[in-house]
Amino acid sequence: WRNWKIIWVAPVLYAVVGGIEAVIAGSVVGGLLGGVYNSGFFRMSTWIPFVWALINALVLILSSFAIQGGL
């Protein structure tokens, strides 16, 4: 019962670390996509980075589980 007042720190810490990871991963993937599309002289829709962000989030969620033969 002594530590129940500080237990709220864990979700906040997870949210902060997740936010930092999202910014770094989004910047790297966005930079790579932008470079590939600019080098090929293509126009990139605003949906393409959004879809890649969803794929990145799903890969992170799937890789967080301990599944035999998984990612």
Short mmCIF file of N, CA and C in Angstrom, two decimals:
data_model
loop_
_atom_site.label_atom_id
_atom_site.label_comp_id
_atom_site.label_asym_id
_atom_site.label_seq_id
_atom_site.Cartn_x
_atom_site.Cartn_y
_atom_site.Cartn_z
N TRP A 1 0.81 -1.19 0.00
CA TRP A 1 0.00 0.00 0.00
C TRP A 1 0.86 1.27 0.00
N ARG A 2 2.15 1.13 0.23
CA ARG A 2 3.00 2.31 0.25
C ARG A 2 3.22 2.88 -1.15
N ASN A 3 3.23 2.04 -2.16
CA ASN A 3 3.60 2.50 -3.51
C ASN A 3 2.41 2.79 -4.42
N TRP A 4 1.20 2.71 -3.91
CA TRP A 4 0.05 2.91 -4.80
C TRP A 4 -0.06 4.35 -5.26
N LYS A 5 0.55 5.29 -4.56
CA LYS A 5 0.46 6.70 -4.97
C LYS A 5 1.39 7.01 -6.15
N ILE A 6 2.42 6.20 -6.35
CA ILE A 6 3.34 6.47 -7.46
C ILE A 6 3.16 5.49 -8.62
N ILE A 7 2.16 4.67 -8.56
CA ILE A 7 1.95 3.68 -9.63
C ILE A 7 1.54 4.35 -10.95
N TRP A 8 1.05 5.57 -10.90
CA TRP A 8 0.64 6.27 -12.11
C TRP A 8 1.84 6.63 -12.98
N VAL A 9 3.05 6.51 -12.45
CA VAL A 9 4.24 6.85 -13.21
C VAL A 9 4.48 5.85 -14.35
N ALA A 10 4.13 4.60 -14.16
CA ALA A 10 4.38 3.57 -15.18
C ALA A 10 3.65 3.86 -16.49
N PRO A 11 2.34 4.13 -16.50
CA PRO A 11 1.69 4.43 -17.79
C PRO A 11 2.23 5.70 -18.45
N VAL A 12 2.56 6.70 -17.64
CA VAL A 12 3.10 7.93 -18.19
C VAL A 12 4.47 7.67 -18.82
N LEU A 13 5.29 6.87 -18.15
CA LEU A 13 6.61 6.53 -18.68
C LEU A 13 6.49 5.74 -19.98
N TYR A 14 5.57 4.78 -20.02
CA TYR A 14 5.35 4.02 -21.25
C TYR A 14 4.88 4.93 -22.39
N ALA A 15 4.01 5.87 -22.09
CA ALA A 15 3.51 6.79 -23.12
C ALA A 15 4.62 7.70 -23.64
N VAL A 16 5.47 8.17 -22.75
CA VAL A 16 6.57 9.05 -23.17
C VAL A 16 7.57 8.28 -24.03
N VAL A 17 7.95 7.08 -23.60
CA VAL A 17 8.89 6.28 -24.38
C VAL A 17 8.28 5.90 -25.73
N GLY A 18 7.00 5.53 -25.74
CA GLY A 18 6.32 5.22 -27.00
C GLY A 18 6.26 6.42 -27.93
N GLY A 19 6.02 7.60 -27.38
CA GLY A 19 5.98 8.81 -28.20
C GLY A 19 7.33 9.14 -28.81
N ILE A 20 8.39 8.98 -28.01
CA ILE A 20 9.74 9.23 -28.53
C ILE A 20 10.08 8.22 -29.63
N GLU A 21 9.74 6.97 -29.41
CA GLU A 21 9.99 5.94 -30.42
C GLU A 21 9.20 6.22 -31.69
N ALA A 22 7.97 6.68 -31.55
CA ALA A 22 7.15 7.00 -32.72
C ALA A 22 7.73 8.15 -33.52
N VAL A 23 8.23 9.17 -32.84
CA VAL A 23 8.81 10.31 -33.54
C VAL A 23 10.07 9.89 -34.30
N ILE A 24 10.92 9.10 -33.65
CA ILE A 24 12.15 8.66 -34.31
C ILE A 24 11.83 7.75 -35.49
N ALA A 25 10.97 6.75 -35.28
CA ALA A 25 10.63 5.83 -36.36
C ALA A 25 9.92 6.55 -37.50
N GLY A 26 9.02 7.47 -37.18
CA GLY A 26 8.32 8.21 -38.22
C GLY A 26 9.25 9.11 -39.02
N SER A 27 10.22 9.71 -38.34
CA SER A 27 11.18 10.56 -39.05
C SER A 27 12.06 9.75 -39.99
N VAL A 28 12.51 8.60 -39.52
CA VAL A 28 13.37 7.76 -40.37
C VAL A 28 12.59 7.24 -41.57
N VAL A 29 11.42 6.69 -41.34
CA VAL A 29 10.62 6.13 -42.45
C VAL A 29 10.17 7.25 -43.39
N GLY A 30 9.76 8.37 -42.85
CA GLY A 30 9.33 9.49 -43.70
C GLY A 30 10.47 10.03 -44.54
N GLY A 31 11.66 10.13 -43.95
CA GLY A 31 12.83 10.60 -44.71
C GLY A 31 13.20 9.63 -45.82
N LEU A 32 13.16 8.34 -45.51
CA LEU A 32 13.47 7.35 -46.54
C LEU A 32 12.44 7.36 -47.67
N LEU A 33 11.17 7.42 -47.30
CA LEU A 33 10.12 7.47 -48.34
C LEU A 33 10.23 8.72 -49.19
N GLY A 34 10.48 9.84 -48.54
CA GLY A 34 10.63 11.09 -49.29
C GLY A 34 11.80 11.05 -50.23
N GLY A 35 12.92 10.47 -49.76
CA GLY A 35 14.09 10.36 -50.62
C GLY A 35 13.86 9.46 -51.81
N VAL A 36 13.18 8.33 -51.58
CA VAL A 36 12.91 7.41 -52.68
C VAL A 36 11.97 8.04 -53.70
N TYR A 37 10.93 8.71 -53.22
CA TYR A 37 9.98 9.32 -54.15
C TYR A 37 10.60 10.50 -54.90
N ASN A 38 11.44 11.28 -54.22
CA ASN A 38 12.10 12.40 -54.91
C ASN A 38 13.12 11.92 -55.92
N SER A 39 13.84 10.85 -55.61
CA SER A 39 14.84 10.36 -56.56
C SER A 39 14.20 9.75 -57.80
N GLY A 40 12.99 9.24 -57.65
CA GLY A 40 12.28 8.67 -58.80
C GLY A 40 11.37 9.67 -59.50
N PHE A 41 11.39 10.94 -59.04
CA PHE A 41 10.55 12.00 -59.59
C PHE A 41 9.07 11.65 -59.55
N PHE A 42 8.65 11.04 -58.43
CA PHE A 42 7.24 10.72 -58.23
C PHE A 42 6.63 11.70 -57.26
N ARG A 43 5.33 11.85 -57.34
CA ARG A 43 4.60 12.67 -56.38
C ARG A 43 4.04 11.73 -55.31
N MET A 44 4.23 12.11 -54.05
CA MET A 44 3.80 11.24 -52.96
C MET A 44 2.49 11.77 -52.38
N SER A 45 1.50 10.91 -52.33
CA SER A 45 0.23 11.25 -51.71
C SER A 45 0.40 11.34 -50.20
N THR A 46 -0.48 12.06 -49.54
CA THR A 46 -0.39 12.16 -48.08
C THR A 46 -0.82 10.87 -47.39
N TRP A 47 -1.45 9.97 -48.13
CA TRP A 47 -1.87 8.70 -47.53
C TRP A 47 -0.72 7.72 -47.40
N ILE A 48 0.30 7.85 -48.22
CA ILE A 48 1.41 6.90 -48.21
C ILE A 48 2.16 6.93 -46.87
N PRO A 49 2.56 8.08 -46.33
CA PRO A 49 3.21 8.06 -45.02
C PRO A 49 2.28 7.56 -43.91
N PHE A 50 0.99 7.84 -44.03
CA PHE A 50 0.04 7.37 -43.03
C PHE A 50 -0.06 5.85 -43.03
N VAL A 51 -0.10 5.26 -44.22
CA VAL A 51 -0.18 3.80 -44.32
C VAL A 51 1.11 3.17 -43.80
N TRP A 52 2.25 3.76 -44.11
CA TRP A 52 3.52 3.23 -43.59
C TRP A 52 3.58 3.37 -42.07
N ALA A 53 3.01 4.42 -41.52
CA ALA A 53 2.97 4.57 -40.07
C ALA A 53 2.11 3.47 -39.44
N LEU A 54 0.99 3.14 -40.07
CA LEU A 54 0.16 2.04 -39.57
C LEU A 54 0.90 0.70 -39.65
N ILE A 55 1.60 0.48 -40.75
CA ILE A 55 2.37 -0.75 -40.89
C ILE A 55 3.45 -0.83 -39.81
N ASN A 56 4.13 0.29 -39.57
CA ASN A 56 5.16 0.34 -38.55
C ASN A 56 4.58 0.05 -37.17
N ALA A 57 3.43 0.61 -36.86
CA ALA A 57 2.80 0.37 -35.56
C ALA A 57 2.38 -1.08 -35.41
N LEU A 58 1.84 -1.68 -36.48
CA LEU A 58 1.44 -3.08 -36.40
C LEU A 58 2.63 -4.01 -36.24
N VAL A 59 3.74 -3.71 -36.90
CA VAL A 59 4.94 -4.52 -36.74
C VAL A 59 5.46 -4.43 -35.31
N LEU A 60 5.44 -3.22 -34.73
CA LEU A 60 5.88 -3.07 -33.35
C LEU A 60 4.98 -3.82 -32.38
N ILE A 61 3.68 -3.79 -32.63
CA ILE A 61 2.74 -4.49 -31.75
C ILE A 61 2.94 -5.99 -31.88
N LEU A 62 3.07 -6.49 -33.11
CA LEU A 62 3.24 -7.92 -33.31
C LEU A 62 4.57 -8.42 -32.75
N SER A 63 5.60 -7.60 -32.86
CA SER A 63 6.91 -8.04 -32.36
C SER A 63 7.02 -7.96 -30.85
N SER A 64 6.05 -7.36 -30.20
CA SER A 64 6.10 -7.27 -28.74
C SER A 64 5.63 -8.57 -28.07
N PHE A 65 4.96 -9.45 -28.82
CA PHE A 65 4.51 -10.71 -28.27
C PHE A 65 5.59 -11.78 -28.46
N ALA A 66 5.67 -12.68 -27.53
CA ALA A 66 6.63 -13.78 -27.62
C ALA A 66 5.96 -14.97 -28.29
N ILE A 67 6.01 -15.00 -29.60
CA ILE A 67 5.39 -16.07 -30.37
C ILE A 67 6.50 -16.86 -31.05
N GLN A 68 6.45 -18.17 -30.93
CA GLN A 68 7.44 -18.99 -31.62
C GLN A 68 7.27 -18.86 -33.12
N GLY A 69 8.33 -18.58 -33.82
CA GLY A 69 8.27 -18.45 -35.27
C GLY A 69 7.74 -17.11 -35.71
N GLY A 70 7.58 -16.16 -34.80
CA GLY A 70 7.08 -14.84 -35.15
C GLY A 70 8.18 -13.97 -35.71
N LEU A 71 7.98 -12.67 -35.62
CA LEU A 71 8.96 -11.73 -36.20
C LEU A 71 10.24 -11.78 -35.44
#
